[in-house]
XYZ file of C-alpha atoms in Angstrom:
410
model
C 0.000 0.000 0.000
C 1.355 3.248 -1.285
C 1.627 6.111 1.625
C 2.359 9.683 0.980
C 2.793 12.666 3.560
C 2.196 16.245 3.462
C 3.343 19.255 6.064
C 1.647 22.429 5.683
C 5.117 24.278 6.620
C 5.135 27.118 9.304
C 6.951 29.622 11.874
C 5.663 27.761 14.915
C 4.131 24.651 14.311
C 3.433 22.201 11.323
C 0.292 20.094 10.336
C 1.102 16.466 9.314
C -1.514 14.136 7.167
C -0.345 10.398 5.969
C -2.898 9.919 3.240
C -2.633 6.235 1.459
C -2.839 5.187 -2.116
C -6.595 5.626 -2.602
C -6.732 8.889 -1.047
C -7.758 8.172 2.259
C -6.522 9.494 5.274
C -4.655 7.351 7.779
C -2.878 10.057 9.878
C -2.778 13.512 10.560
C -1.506 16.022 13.430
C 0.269 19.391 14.375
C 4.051 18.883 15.637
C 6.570 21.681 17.257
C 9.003 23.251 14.614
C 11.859 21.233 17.321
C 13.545 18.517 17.665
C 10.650 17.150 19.731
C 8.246 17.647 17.220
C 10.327 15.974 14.528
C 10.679 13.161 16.724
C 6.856 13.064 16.734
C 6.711 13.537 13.000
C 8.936 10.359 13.050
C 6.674 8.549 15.315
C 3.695 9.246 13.255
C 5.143 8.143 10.498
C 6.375 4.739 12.052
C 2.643 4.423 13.173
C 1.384 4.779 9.819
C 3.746 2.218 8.254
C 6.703 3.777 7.468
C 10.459 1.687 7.576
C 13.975 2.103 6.864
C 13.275 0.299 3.693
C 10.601 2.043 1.997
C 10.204 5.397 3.552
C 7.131 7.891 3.149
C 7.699 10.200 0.401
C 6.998 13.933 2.008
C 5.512 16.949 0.217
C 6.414 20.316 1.658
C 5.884 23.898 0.721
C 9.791 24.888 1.277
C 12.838 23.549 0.067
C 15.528 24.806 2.728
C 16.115 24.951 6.435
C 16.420 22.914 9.693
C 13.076 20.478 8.812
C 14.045 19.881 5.243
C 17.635 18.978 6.527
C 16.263 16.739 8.873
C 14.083 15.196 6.728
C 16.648 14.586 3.809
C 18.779 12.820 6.330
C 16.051 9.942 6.942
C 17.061 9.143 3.112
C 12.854 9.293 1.918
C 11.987 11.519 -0.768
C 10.869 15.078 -0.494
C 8.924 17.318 -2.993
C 9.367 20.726 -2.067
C 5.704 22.289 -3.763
C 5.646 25.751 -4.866
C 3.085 27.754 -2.665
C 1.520 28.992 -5.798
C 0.723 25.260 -7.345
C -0.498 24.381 -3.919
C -3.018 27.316 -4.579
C -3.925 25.767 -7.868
C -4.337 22.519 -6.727
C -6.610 23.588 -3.924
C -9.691 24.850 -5.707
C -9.420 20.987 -7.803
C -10.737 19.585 -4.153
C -12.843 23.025 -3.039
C -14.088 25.457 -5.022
C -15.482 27.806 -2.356
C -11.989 28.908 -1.210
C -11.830 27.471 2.168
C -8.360 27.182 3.676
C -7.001 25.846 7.098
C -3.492 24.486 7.824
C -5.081 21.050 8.549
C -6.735 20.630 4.753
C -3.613 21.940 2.869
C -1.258 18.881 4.772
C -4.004 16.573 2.989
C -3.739 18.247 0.190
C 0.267 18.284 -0.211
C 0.138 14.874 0.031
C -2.698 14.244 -2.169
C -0.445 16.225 -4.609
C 2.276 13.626 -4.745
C 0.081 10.965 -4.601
C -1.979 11.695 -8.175
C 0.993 13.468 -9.543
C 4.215 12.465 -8.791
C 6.066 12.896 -11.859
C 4.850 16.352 -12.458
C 6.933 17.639 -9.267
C 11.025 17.251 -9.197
C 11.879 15.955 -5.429
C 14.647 17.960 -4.229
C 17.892 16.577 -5.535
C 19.941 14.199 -4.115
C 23.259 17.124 -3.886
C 26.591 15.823 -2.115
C 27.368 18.489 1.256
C 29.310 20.216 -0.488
C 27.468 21.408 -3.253
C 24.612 23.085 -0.727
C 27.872 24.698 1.176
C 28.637 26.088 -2.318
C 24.501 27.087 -2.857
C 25.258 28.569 0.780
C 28.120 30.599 0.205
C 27.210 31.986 -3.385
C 24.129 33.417 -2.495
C 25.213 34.862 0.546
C 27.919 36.437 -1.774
C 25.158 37.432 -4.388
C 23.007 38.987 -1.587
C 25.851 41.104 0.126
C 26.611 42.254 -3.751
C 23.256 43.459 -4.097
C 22.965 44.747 -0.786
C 26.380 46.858 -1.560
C 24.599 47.994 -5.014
C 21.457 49.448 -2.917
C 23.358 51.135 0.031
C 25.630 53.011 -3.017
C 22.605 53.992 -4.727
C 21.305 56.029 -1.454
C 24.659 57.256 -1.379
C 24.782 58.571 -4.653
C 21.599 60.167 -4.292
C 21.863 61.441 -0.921
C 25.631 63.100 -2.810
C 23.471 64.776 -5.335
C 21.237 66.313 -2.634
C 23.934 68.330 -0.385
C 27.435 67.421 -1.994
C 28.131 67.733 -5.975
C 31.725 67.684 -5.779
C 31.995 64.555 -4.289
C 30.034 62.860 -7.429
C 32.398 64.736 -9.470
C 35.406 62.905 -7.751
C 34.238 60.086 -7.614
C 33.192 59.900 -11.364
C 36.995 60.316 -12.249
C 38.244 58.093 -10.563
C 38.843 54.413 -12.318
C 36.002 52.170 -12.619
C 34.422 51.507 -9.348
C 33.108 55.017 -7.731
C 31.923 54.903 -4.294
C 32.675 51.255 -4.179
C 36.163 52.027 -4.208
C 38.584 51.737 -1.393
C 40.544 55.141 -1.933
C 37.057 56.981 -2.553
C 35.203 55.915 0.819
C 38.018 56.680 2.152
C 38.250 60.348 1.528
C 34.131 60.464 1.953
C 34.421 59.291 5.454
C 37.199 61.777 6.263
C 35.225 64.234 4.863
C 31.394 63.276 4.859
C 30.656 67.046 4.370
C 31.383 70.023 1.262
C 33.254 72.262 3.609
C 34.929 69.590 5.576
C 36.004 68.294 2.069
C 37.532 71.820 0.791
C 39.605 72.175 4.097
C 41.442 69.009 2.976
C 45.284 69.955 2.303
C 47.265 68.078 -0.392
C 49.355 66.365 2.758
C 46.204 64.752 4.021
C 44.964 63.770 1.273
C 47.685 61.978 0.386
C 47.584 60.654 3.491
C 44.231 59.313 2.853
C 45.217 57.880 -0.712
C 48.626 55.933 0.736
C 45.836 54.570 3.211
C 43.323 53.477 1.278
C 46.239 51.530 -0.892
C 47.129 53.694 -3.604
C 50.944 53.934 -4.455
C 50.640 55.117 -8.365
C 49.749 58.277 -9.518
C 49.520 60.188 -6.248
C 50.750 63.682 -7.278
C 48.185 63.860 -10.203
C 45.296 63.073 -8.117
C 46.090 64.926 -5.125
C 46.015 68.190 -6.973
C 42.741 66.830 -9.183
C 40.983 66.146 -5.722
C 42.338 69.534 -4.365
C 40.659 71.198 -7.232
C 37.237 69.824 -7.505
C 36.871 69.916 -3.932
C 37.697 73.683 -3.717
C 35.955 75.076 -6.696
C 32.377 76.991 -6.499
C 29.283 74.793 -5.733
C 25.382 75.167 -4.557
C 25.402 74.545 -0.657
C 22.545 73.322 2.043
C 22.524 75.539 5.091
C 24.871 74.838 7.326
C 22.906 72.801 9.736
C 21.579 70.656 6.941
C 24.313 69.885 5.496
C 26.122 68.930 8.709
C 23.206 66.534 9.099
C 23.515 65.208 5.415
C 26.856 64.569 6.945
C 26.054 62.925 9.917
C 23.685 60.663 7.040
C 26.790 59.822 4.856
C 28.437 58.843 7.227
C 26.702 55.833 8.583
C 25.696 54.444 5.106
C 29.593 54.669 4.650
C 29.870 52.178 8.274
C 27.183 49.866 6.301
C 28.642 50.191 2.434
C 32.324 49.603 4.237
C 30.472 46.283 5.766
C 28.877 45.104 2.620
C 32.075 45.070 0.079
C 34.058 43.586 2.942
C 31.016 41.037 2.978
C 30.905 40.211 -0.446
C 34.820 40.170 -0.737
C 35.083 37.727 1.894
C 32.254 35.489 0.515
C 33.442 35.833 -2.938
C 36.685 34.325 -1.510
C 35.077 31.825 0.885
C 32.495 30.448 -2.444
C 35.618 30.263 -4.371
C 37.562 27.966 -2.508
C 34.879 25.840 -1.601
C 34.147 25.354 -5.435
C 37.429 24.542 -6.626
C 37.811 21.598 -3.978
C 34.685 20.002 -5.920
C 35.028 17.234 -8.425
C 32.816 19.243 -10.469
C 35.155 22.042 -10.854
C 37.599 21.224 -13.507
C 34.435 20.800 -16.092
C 32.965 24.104 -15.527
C 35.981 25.555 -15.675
C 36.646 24.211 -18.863
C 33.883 26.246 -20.375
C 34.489 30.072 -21.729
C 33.497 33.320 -20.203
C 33.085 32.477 -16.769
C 34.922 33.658 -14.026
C 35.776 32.767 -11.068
C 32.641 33.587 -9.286
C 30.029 32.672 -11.949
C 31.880 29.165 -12.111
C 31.045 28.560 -8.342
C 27.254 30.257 -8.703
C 26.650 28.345 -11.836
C 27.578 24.788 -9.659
C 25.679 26.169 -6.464
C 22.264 26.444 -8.258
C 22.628 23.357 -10.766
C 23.775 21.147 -7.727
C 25.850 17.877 -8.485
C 22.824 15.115 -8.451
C 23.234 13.920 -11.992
C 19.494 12.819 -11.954
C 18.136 16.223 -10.661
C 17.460 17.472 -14.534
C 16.395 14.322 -17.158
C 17.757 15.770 -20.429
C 19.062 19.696 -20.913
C 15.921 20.299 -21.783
C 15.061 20.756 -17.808
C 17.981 22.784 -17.106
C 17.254 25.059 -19.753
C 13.767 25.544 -18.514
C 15.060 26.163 -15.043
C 18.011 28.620 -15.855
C 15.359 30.362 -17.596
C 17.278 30.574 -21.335
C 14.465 28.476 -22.706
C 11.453 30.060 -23.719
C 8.017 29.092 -23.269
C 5.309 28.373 -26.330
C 1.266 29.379 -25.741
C -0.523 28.356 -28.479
C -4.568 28.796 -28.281
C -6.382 28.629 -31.817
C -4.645 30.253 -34.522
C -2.450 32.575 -32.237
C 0.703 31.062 -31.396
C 3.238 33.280 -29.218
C 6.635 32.168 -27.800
C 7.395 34.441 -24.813
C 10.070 34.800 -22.405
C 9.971 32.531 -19.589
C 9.486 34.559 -16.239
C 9.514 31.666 -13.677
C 12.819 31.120 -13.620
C 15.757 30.341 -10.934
C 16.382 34.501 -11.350
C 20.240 33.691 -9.302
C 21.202 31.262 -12.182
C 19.599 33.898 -15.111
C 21.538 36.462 -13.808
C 24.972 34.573 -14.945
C 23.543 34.091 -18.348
C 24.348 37.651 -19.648
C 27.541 37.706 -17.976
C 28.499 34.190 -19.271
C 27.277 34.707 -23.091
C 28.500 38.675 -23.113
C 32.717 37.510 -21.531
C 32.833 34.211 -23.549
C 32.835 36.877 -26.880
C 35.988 38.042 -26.209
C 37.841 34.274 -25.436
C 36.207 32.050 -28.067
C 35.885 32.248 -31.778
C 32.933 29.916 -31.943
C 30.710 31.737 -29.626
C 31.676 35.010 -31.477
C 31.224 33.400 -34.875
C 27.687 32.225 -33.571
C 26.661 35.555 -31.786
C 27.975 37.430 -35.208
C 25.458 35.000 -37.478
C 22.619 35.839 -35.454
C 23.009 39.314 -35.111
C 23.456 39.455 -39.148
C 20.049 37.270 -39.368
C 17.827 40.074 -37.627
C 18.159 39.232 -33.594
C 18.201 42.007 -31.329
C 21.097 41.867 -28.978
C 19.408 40.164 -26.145
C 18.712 37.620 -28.509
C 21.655 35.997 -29.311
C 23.219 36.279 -25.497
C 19.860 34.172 -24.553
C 20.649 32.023 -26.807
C 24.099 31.343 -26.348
C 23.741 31.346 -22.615
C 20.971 28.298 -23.906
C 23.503 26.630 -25.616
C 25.810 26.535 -23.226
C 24.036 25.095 -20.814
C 23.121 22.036 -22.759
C 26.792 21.346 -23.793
C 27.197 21.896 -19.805
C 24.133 19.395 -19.097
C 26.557 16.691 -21.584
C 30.031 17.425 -20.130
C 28.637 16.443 -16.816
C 26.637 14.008 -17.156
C 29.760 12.345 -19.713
C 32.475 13.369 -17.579
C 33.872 15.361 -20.065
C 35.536 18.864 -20.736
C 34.250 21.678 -23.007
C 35.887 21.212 -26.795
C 35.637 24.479 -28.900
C 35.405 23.225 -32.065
C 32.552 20.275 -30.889
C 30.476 23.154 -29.390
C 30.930 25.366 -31.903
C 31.771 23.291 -35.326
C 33.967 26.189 -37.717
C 32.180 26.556 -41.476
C 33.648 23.812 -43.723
C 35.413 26.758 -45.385
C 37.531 27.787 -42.371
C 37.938 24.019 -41.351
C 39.780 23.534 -44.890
């Protein structure tokens, strides 16, 4: 007799339901979100006929933290089910839109009962690979986190202190985010603090933020653009604007040492996997893509049947709705957005290392595509000669990926 489970997933507790091949259900309850409670979960299950040998198969509206952890560990299979198909599936048993925790446990497991191979159970990933999912997130997050705090600092700079922005746009690439230019900001959060700023301490500054080249030449730019003729707050304001900059500078300092250190941390972590030396293999990814690219994808060979899935997931394939005579083929929009975002990056650096991908992005671009196009489309392609190299055990090859016209191969 077939069993399944469903938990409706929450802060404080969790509903249970053991529901059996015909639908009917042989156990329900509410357990603690502790160790005690999983111990109850445990002993339901065992009540309801679960063993060592053929565990319960559990559906569960979240794929990460302490229960799904727990769970994965008692080797059964778990189907982590997206809030918003649970939604779906609900008005196929009531119509009338009644909810309670209790029903939606029921219906979880009713879910993976009837349909089974329309849900992926969350791969089977080594513990190294989530360490990897772990760190490059973390990484991504304290990125954009640094991206949001520099935007409020750019526009709080445009309300009370132009020349700032005007230093900080000649500098190299990097503005605020650089070392040299938070430096100086923090010294000198306000416009007349800034023009009282002698050419000895702003070298100072420079020598310790890490600059050693070029120290004359922007010691006297700084000088200048700091002391020339600007629109002012009052005085009190602008201290205050001050006052402002200068704790988004404490946070901003925190997030790029955050995101440096992760970067560093995800880095390591993904060369010591087996993984590593295929994705590597492939151009136009750096060192950081390379480990986000293996921390979303996972290593559980079976996770994705054919590229097909993968594509779908990273998002690079798109979707077809066809109803009558009116066709359309739109972008896809539910996507895993962390693994998208490396698509552009991938498709856009791989242009200036390989031939083949240039060759292809060129012939598409000549046939009519917009620019997007081709990147999506590469970033597609990639990922399917990535879905063979791993599941083959073998490196990327330029000239398999991207054959060279029979004319060039001559």
């Amino acid at each position: 007799m077939g069993l399944y489970c469903g938990i409706d997933w929450a802060t404080a507790h969790h509903d249970v339901a053991v529901v059996d091949a015909d639908g009917r259900v042989v156990a329900r309850g509410r357990v603690g979100n502790d160790a005690a409670g999983f111990a109850k979960l445990l002993t339901l299950l065992a009540e309801a006929g679960d063993s060592p040998a053929d565990p319960i198969p559990v559906a569960i509206e979240t794929d990460r933290g302490l229960w799904v952890a727990a769970l994965r560990a008692t080797g059964r299979r778990i189907y982590p089910i997206n809030p918003l198909a649970a939604s779906r599936y609900r008005s196929r048993y009531a119509v009338s839109g009644a909810k309670s925790d209790a029903t939606d446990a029921v219906l979880l497991a009713n879910i993976i009962r009837t349909d089974p191979d329309a849900h992926r159970p969350l791969p089977a990933d080594t513990n190294l690979a989530p360490a990897i999912r772990v760190l490059a997130r973390a990484q991504q997050d304290a990125v954009w986190a640094r991206q949001q705090i520099g935007n409020q600092i750019r526009d709080l700079l445009k309300d009370f202190s132009p020349a700032a922005l005007v230093a900080c746009a000649e500098l190299p690439s990097g503005g605020p985010a650089r070392t040299d230019a938070r430096t100086i900001l923090a010294a000198a959060p306000t416009p007349a603090q800034a023009a009282k700023l002698t050419p000895a301490r702003l070298r100072k500054l420079l020598i310790k933020a890490g600059r050693r080249r070029n120290l004359d030449r922007d010691v006297e730019r700084l000088r200048q653009v700091f002391t020339d003729t600007y629109l002012h707050q009052p005085p009190v304001v602008e201290n205050a604007m001050g006052i402002q900059l200068s704790t988004l500078l404490r946070q901003f300092d925190a997030a790029c040492t955050a995101a440096d250190e992760l970067a560093e941390a995800a880095i390591t972590h993904f060369e010591q996997h087996p993984d590593a030396a295929i994705i590597t293999s492939f151009p136009g990814l750096g060192s950081l893509a390379r480990a986000r690219v293996l921390a979303e994808i996972g290593d559980d060979r079976g996770r994705f049947a054919d590229a097909r899935g993968l594509k779908a997931f990273a998002g690079s394939a798109p979707i077809t709705r066809a109803s009558g005579k009116k066709p359309v083929v739109p972008h896809r929009h539910i996507t895993n957005r962390r693994l998208a975002a490396v698509g552009s990056i991938w498709a856009v650096a791989s242009l200036r290392g390989s031939p083949g991908t240039r060759r292809h992005h060129d012939t598409r671009r000549a046939a009519a595509d917009w620019n997007r196009q081709p990147q999506r489309h590469l970033f597609n392609k990639f990922l399917g000669q990535l879905h063979h190299c791993l599941q083959t055990g073998q490196l990327y090859h330029e000239h398999l990926a991207f054959p060279p016209p029979l004319t060039l191969a001559a």
